[in-house]
Short mmCIF file of C-alpha atoms and ligand atoms in Angstrom, two decimals:
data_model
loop_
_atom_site.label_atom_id
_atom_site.label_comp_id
_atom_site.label_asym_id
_atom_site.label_seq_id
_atom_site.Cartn_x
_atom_site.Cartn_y
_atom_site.Cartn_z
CA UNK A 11 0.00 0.00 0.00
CA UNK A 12 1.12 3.60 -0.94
CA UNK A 13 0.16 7.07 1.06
CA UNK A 14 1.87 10.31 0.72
CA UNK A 15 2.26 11.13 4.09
CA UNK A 16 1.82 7.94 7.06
CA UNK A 17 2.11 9.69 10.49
CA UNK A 18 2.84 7.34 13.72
CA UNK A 19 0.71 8.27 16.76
CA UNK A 20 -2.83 9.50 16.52
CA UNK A 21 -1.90 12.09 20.00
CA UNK A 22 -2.77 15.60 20.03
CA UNK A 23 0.01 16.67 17.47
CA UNK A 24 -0.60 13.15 15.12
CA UNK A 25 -4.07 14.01 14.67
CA UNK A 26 -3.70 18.03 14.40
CA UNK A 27 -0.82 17.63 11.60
CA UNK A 28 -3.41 14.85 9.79
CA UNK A 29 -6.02 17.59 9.52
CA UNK A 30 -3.72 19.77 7.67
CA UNK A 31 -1.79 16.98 5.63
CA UNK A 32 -4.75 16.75 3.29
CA UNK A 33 -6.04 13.55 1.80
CA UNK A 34 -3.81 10.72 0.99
CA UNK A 35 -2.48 10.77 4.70
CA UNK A 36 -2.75 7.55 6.93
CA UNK A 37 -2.68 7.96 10.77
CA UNK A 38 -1.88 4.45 12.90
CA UNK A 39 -1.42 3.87 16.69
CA UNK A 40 -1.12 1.23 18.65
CA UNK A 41 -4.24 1.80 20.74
CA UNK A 42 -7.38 1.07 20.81
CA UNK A 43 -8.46 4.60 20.90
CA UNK A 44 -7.30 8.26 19.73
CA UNK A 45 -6.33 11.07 21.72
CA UNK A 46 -5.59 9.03 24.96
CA UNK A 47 -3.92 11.68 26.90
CA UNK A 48 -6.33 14.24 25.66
CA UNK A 49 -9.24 12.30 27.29
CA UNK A 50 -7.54 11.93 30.78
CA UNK A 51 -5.68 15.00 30.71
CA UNK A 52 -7.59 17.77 33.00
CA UNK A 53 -9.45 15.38 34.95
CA UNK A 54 -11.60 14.88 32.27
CA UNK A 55 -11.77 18.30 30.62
CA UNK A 56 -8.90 19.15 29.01
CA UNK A 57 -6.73 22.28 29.26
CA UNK A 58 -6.72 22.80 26.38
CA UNK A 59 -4.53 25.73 25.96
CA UNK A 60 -3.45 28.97 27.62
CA UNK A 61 -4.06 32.49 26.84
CA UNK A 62 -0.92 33.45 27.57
CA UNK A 63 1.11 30.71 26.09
CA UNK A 64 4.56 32.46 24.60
CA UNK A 65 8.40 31.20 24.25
CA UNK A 66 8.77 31.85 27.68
CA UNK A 67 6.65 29.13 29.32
CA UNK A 68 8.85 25.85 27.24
CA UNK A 69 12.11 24.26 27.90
CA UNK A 70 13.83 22.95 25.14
CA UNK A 71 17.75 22.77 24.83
CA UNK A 72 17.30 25.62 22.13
CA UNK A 73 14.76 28.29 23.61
CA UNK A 74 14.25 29.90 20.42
CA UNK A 75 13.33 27.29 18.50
CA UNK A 76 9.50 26.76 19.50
CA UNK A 77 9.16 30.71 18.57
CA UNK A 78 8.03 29.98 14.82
CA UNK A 79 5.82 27.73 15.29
CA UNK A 80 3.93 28.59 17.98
CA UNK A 81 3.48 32.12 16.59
CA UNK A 82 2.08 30.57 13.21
CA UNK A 83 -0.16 28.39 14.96
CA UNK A 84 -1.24 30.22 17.94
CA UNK A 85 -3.30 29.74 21.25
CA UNK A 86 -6.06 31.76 19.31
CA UNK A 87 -6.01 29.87 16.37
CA UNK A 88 -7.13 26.81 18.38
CA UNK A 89 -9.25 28.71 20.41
CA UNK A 90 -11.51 29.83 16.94
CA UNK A 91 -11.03 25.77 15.95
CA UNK A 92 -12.62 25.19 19.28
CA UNK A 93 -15.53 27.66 19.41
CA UNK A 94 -16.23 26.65 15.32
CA UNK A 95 -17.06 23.32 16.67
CA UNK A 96 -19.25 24.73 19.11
CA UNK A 97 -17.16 23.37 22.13
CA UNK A 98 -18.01 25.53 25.85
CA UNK A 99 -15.00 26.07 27.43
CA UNK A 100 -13.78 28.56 30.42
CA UNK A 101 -10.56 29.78 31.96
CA UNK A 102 -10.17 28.04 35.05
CA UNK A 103 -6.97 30.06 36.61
CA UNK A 104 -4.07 31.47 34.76
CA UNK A 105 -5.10 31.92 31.33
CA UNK A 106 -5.76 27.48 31.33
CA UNK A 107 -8.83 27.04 29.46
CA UNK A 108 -10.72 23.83 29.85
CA UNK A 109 -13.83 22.17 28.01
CA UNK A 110 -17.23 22.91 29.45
CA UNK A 111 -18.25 18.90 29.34
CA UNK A 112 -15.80 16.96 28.40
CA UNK A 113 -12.55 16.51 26.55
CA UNK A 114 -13.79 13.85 24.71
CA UNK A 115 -15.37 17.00 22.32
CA UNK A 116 -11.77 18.33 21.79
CA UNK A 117 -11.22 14.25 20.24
CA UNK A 118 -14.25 14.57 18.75
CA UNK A 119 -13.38 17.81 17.18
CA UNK A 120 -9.62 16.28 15.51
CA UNK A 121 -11.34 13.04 14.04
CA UNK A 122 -13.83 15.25 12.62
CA UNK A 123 -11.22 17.62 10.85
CA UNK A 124 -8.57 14.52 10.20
CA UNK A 125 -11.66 13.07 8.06
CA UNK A 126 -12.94 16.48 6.56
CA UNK A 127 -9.35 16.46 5.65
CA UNK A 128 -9.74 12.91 3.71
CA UNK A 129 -6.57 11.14 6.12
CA UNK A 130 -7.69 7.82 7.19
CA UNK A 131 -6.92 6.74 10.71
CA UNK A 132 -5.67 2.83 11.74
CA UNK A 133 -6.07 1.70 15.19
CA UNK A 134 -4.78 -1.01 16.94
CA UNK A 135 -1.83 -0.82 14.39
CA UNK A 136 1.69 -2.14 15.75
CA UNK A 137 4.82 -0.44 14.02
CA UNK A 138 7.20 -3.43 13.19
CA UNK A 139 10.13 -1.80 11.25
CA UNK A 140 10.31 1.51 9.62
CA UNK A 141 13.37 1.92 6.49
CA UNK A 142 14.27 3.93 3.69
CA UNK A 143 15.46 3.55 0.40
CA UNK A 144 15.34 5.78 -2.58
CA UNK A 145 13.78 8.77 -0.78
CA UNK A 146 11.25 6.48 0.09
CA UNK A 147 9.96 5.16 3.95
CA UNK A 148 8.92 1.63 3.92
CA UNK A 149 6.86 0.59 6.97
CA UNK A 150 5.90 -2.61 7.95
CA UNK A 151 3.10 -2.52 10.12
CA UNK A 152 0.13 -5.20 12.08
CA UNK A 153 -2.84 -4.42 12.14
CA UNK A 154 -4.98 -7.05 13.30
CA UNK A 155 -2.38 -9.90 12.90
CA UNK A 156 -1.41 -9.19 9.58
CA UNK A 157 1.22 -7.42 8.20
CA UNK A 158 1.06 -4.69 6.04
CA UNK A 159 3.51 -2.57 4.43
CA UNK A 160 3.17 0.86 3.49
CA UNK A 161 5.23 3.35 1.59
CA UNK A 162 5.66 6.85 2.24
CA UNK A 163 7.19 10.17 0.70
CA UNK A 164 6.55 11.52 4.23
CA UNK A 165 6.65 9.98 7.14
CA UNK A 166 5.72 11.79 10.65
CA UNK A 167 7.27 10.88 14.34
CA UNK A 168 4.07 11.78 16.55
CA UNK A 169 4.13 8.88 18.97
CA UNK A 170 4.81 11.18 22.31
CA UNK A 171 7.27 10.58 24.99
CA UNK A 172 7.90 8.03 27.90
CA UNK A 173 5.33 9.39 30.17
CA UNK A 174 2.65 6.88 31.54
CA UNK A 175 3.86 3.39 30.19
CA UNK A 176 0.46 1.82 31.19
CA UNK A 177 -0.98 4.51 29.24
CA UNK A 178 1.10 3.22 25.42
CA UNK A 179 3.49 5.33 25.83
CA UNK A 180 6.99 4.17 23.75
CA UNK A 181 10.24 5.73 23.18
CA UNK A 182 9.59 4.56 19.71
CA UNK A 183 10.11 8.50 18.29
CA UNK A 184 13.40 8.19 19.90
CA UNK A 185 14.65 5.25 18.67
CA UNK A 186 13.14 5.88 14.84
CA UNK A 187 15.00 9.39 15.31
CA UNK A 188 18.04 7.49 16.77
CA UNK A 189 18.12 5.07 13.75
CA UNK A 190 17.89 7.85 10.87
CA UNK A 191 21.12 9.77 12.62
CA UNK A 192 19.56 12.17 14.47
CA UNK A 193 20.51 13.38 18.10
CA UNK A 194 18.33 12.59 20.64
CA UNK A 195 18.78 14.59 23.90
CA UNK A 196 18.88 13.02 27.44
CA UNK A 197 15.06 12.61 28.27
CA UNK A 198 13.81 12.79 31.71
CA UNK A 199 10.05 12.91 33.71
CA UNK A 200 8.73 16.30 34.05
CA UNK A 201 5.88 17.87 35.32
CA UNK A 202 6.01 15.34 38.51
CA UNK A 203 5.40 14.82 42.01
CA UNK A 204 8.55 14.70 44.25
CA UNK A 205 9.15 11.25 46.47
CA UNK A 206 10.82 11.69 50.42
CA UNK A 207 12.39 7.75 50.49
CA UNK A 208 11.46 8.48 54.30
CA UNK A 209 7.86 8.47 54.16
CA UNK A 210 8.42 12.17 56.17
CA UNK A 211 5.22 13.96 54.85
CA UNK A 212 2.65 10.81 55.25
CA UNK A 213 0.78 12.53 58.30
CA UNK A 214 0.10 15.58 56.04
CA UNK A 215 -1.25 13.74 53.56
CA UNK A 216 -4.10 15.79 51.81
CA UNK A 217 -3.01 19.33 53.14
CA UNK A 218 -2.56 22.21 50.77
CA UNK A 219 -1.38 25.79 50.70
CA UNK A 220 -0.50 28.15 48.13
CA UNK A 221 3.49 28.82 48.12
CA UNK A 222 6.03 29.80 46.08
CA UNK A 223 8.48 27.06 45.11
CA UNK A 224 11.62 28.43 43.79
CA UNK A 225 15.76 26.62 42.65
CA UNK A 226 18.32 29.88 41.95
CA UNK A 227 16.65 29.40 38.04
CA UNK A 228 13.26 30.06 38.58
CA UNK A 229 9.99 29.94 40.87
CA UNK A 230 6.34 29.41 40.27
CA UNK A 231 3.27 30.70 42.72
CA UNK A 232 0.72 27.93 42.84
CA UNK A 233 -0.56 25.43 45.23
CA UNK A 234 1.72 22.94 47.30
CA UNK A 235 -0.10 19.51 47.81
CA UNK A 236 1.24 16.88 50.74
CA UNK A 237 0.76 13.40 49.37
CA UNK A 238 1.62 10.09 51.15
CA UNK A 239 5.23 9.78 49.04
CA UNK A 240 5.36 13.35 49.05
CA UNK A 241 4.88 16.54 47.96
CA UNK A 242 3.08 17.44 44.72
CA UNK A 243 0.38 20.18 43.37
CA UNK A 244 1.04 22.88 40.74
CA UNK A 245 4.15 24.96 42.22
CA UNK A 246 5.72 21.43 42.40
CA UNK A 247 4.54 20.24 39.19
CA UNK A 248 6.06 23.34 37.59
CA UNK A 249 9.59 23.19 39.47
CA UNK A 250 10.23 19.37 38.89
CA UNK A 251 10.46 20.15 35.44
CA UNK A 252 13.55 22.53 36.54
CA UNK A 253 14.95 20.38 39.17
CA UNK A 254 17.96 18.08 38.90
CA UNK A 255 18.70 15.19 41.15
CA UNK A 256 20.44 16.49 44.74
CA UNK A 257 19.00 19.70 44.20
CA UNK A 258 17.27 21.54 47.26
CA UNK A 259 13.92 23.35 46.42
CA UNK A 260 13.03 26.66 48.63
CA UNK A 261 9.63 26.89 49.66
CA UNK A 262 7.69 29.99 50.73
CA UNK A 263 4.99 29.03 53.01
CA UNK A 264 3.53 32.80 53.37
CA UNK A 265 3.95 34.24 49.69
CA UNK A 266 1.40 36.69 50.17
CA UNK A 267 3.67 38.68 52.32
CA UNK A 268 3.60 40.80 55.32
CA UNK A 269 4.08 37.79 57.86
CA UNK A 270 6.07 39.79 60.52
CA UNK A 271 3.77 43.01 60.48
CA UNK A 272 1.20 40.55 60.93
CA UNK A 273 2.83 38.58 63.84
CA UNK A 274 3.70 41.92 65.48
CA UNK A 275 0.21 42.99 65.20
CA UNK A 276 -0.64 39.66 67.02
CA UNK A 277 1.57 40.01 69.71
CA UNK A 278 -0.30 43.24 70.88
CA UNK A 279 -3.81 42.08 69.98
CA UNK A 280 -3.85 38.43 71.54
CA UNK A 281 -0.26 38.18 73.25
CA UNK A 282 -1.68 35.53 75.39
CA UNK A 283 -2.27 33.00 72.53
CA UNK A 284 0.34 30.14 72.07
CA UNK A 285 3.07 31.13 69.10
CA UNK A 286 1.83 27.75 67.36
CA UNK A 287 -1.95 28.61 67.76
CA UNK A 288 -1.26 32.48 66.12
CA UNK A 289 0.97 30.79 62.97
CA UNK A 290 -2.18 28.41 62.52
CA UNK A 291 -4.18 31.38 61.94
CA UNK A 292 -2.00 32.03 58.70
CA UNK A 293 -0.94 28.97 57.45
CA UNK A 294 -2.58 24.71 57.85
CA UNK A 295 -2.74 23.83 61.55
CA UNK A 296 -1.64 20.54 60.69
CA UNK A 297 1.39 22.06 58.61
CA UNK A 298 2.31 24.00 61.79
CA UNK A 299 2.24 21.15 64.10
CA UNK A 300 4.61 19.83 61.72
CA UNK A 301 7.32 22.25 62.00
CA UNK A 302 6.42 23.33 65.71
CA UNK A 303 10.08 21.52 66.61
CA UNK A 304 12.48 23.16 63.70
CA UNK A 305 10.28 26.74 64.20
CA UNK A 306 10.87 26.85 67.89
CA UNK A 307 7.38 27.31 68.43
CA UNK A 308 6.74 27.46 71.95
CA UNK A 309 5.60 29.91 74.39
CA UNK A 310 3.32 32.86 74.30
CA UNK A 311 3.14 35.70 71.21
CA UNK A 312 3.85 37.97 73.56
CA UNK A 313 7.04 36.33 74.91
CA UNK A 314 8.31 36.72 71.31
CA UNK A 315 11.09 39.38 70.74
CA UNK A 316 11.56 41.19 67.30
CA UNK A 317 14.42 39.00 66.60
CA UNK A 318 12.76 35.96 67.48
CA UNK A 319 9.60 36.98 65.11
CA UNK A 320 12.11 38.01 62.16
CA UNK A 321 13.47 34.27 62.54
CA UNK A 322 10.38 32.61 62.52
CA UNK A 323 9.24 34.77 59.13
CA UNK A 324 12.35 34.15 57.60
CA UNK A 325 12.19 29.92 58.26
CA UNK A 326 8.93 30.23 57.12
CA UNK A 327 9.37 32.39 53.85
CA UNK A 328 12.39 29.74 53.25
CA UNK A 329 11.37 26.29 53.66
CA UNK A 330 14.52 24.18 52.29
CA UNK A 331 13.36 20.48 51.16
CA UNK A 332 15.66 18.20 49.05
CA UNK A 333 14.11 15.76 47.50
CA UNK A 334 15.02 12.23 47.25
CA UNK A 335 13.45 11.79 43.58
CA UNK A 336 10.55 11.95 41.67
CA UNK A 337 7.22 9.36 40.60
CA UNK A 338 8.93 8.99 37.68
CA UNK A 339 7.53 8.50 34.21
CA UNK A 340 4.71 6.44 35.81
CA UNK A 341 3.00 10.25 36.76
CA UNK A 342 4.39 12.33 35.04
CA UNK A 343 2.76 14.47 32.56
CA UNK A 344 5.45 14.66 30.27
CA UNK A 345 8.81 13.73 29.14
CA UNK A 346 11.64 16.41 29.10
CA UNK A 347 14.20 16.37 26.33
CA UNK A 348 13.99 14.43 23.05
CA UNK A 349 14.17 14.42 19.38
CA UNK A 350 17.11 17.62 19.44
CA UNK A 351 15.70 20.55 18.01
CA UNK A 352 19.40 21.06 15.84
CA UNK A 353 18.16 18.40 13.73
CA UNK A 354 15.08 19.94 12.71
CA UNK A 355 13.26 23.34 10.69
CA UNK A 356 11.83 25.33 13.42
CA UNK A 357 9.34 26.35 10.44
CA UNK A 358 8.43 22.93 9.16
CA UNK A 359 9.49 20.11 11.73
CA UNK A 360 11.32 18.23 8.96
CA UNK A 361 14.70 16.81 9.34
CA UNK A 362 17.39 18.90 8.07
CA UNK A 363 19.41 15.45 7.28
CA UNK A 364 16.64 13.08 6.16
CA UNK A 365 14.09 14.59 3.76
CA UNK A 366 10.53 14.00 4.67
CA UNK A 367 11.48 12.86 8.08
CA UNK A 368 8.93 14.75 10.42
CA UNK A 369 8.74 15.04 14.65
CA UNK A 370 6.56 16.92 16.34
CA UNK A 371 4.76 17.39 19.93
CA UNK A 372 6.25 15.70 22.88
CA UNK A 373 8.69 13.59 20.80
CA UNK A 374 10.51 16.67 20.41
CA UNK A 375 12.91 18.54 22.89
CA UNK A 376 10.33 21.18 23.69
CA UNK A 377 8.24 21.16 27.04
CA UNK A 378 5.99 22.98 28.16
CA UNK A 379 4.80 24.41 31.53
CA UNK A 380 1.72 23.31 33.62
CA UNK A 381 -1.51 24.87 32.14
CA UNK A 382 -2.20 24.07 28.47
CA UNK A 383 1.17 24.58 27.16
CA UNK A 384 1.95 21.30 26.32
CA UNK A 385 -1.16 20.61 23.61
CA UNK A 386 -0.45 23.84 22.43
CA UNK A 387 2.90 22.78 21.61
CA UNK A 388 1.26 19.50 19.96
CA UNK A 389 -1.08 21.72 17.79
CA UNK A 390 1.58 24.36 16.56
CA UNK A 391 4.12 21.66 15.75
CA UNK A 392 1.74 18.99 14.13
CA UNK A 393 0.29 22.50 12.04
CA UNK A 394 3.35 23.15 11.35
CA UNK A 395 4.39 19.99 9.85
CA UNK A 396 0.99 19.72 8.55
CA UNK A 397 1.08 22.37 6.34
CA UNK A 398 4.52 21.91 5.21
CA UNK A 399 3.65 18.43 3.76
P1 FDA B 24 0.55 11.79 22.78
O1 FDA B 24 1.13 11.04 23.91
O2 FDA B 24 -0.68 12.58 22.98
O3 FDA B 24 0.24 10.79 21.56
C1 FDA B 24 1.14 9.80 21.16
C2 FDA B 24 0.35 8.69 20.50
O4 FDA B 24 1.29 7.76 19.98
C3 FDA B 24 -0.55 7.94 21.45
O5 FDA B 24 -1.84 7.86 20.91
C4 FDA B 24 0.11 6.57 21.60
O6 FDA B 24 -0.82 5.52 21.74
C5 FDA B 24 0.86 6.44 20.29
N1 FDA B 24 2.05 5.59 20.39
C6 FDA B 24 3.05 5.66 21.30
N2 FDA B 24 3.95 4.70 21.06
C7 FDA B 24 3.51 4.00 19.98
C8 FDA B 24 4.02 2.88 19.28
N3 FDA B 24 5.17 2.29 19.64
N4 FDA B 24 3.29 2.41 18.23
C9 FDA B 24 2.13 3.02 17.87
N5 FDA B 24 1.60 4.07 18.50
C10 FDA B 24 2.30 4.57 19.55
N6 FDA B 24 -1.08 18.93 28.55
C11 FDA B 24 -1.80 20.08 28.49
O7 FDA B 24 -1.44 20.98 27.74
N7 FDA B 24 -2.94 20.22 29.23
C12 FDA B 24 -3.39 19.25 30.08
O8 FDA B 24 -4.46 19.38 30.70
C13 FDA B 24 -2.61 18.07 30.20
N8 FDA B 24 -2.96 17.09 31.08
C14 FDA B 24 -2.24 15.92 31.14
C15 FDA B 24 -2.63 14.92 32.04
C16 FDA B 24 -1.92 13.73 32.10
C17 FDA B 24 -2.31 12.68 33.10
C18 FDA B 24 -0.83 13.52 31.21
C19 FDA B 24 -0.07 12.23 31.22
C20 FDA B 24 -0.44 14.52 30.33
C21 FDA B 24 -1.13 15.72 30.29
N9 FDA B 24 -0.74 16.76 29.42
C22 FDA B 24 -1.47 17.93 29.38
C23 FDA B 24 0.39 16.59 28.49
C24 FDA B 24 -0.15 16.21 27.09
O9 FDA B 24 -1.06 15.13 27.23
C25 FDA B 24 0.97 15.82 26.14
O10 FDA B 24 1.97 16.79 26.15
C26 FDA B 24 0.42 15.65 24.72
O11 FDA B 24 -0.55 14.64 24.70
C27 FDA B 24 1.53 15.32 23.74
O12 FDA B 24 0.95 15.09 22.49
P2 FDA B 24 1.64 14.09 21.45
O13 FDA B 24 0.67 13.97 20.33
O14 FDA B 24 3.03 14.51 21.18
O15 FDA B 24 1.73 12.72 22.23
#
């Protein structure tokens, strides 16, 4: 069998480069189903995008080289594609938009413009061995216990990263990238909960706090979650993506500022109140029961000097944790590093070395931040290759 264009992985960016790849395009995937990650990802509703989504908020090896395409494909753009379907959708914090009902509408909405666009889509379709002769990919593929091989003038790496094995996800881009000569950076789990090997935060299980979570390269401002292996929530989802084994994470417990005043305030107001029973009032009792010991907190507000006040802000605006790892790919929402941007066209995706050789979305070394960066990456990338083809 002979298409112009076979792309592998029928993700977010798989199924968004399809629609623009025009007819004579075949999408395959392992699974049983499309769009996978899509119909998990926001518990259930998809952030889609983000208003705000720029340069700034993805890490990639080369930080310029997402600029092209997500400016020619923008957060807008999908936003239109999204209210032409008719899909309700509201900003939930942050410029994160989510689906009204349910992301399945957002899969809904690719199949409908991968088959508008006249691609064809094979599930349950095992990749067996991809090569290339004469300018030409040959793939030999399964699909329902038989083999099938198909030839292709392009052929598109869309089949994600490493994160959430159970999920499908194969470090097949890699390896396909690997095998045609191109560099593949080190790739890591990002956008993931941090692990304590001694159990330390088990009691606070469930407690949460907004904080600011911050390593000498950057900090984010979101919620802090305890977990029973750890700590997680959006400041640390954000900052794992930045951290590096060993490291030691700063944590603001009181972000909002103006601790001391406050404390000093206290100490006139209610100086018979316990020290640990005024800190409750600002941040989780059960938080401040935990750090009673390393505070000092003992003893009466109003036995409290300056000094001893300007301490106990300062511990608590600088909370030093190091953490002994992370869940891994098993959670993690995506994979950092990949398919090196070098070897690609910021404009079109394609291999500078291998013509017709394609990689977009998570395959490739650009990751995004927490809230609806990451499919926005998928679209611009998989438009990008899309309408390059
Ligand atoms: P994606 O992983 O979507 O698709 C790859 C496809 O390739 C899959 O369909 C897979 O089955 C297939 N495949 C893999 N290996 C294969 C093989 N060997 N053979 C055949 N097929 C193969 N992002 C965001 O912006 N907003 C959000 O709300 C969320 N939420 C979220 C929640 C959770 C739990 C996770 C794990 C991730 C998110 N993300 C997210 C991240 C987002 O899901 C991710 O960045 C995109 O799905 C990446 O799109 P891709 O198309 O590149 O890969």
């Amino acid at each position: 069998m002979q298409v112009k264009t076979l792309i592998l992985g029928a993700g977010a960016a798989g199924m968004m480069c399809a629609a623009h790849a025009g007819g004579d395009t075949l999408v395959v995937d392992h699974a049983k189903a499309p769009g996978e990650k899509i119909r998990i990802s926001g518990g259930g509703r998809c952030n889609f995008t983000n208003m705000y989504a720029g340069p700034e908020n993805f890490l990639s090896g080369n930080p310029h080289f997402c600029k092209s395409a997500l400016s020619r494909y923008t957060q807008w753009d999908f936003i239109d594609l999204v209210a032409r379907h008719g899909i309700a959708y509201h900003e939930k914090t942050l410029g994160q938009l989510f689906c009204d009902e349910s992301s399945k509408d957002i899969i809904q909405m690719l199949l409908s413009e991968l088959r508008n666009a006249g691609a064809d889509l094979w599930l349950k379709t095992s990749i067996l061995s991809v090569t290339r002769s004469d300018g030409v990919f040959e793939v030999s593929l399964d699909k329902d216990g038989t083999t099938i091989t198909v030839t292709a003038q392009n052929l598109v790496l869309a089949t994600g990263g490493k994160s959430i094995p159970k999920m499908g996800a194969t470090g097949l881009a890699y390896d396909l990238a690997r095998q045609f000569g191109l560099n593949v950076t080190e790739t890591r789990a990002g956008l993931v909960p941090f692990t304590f090997s001694d159990g330390r935060f088990k009691a606070l299980s469930g407690v949460a706090l907004p904080v600011q979570a911050s390593l000498p390269s950057t900090s984010f401002d979101e919620a802090l979650l305890f977990t029973h292996r750890g700590l997680s929530g959006p400041s640390v989802l954000q900052i794992s993506s930045y951290w590096r084994e060993g490291q030691k994470v700063a944590f603001d417990l009181y972000p909002q500022g103006g601790l001391y005043e406050a404390l000093r305030a206290k100490r006139t107001e209610d100086g018979r109140k316990n020290l640990s029973t005024i800190l409750a009032q600002f941040i989780p009792a059960k938080l401040v029961d935990f750090l009673a010991k390393d505070l000092a907190l003992s003893g009466n507000i109003a036995d409290q000097s300056d000094a001893k006040l300007r301490a106990l802000t300062d511990a608590v605006h600088t909370w030093h944790l190091t953490p002994s790892g992370t869940e891994g790919y098993r959670t993690a929402e995506v994979t950092l590093g990949g398919i090196d941007t070098d070897a690609l066209s910021s404009k079109t995706m394609e291999a500078k070395s291998v013509p017709g050789l394609y990689a977009i979305g998570e395959a490739v070394d650009v990751t995004g931040w927490l809230g609806g960066f990451n499919f926005q990456w998928a679209w611009s990338s998989g438009f990008a290759a899309g309408t390059a083809i």
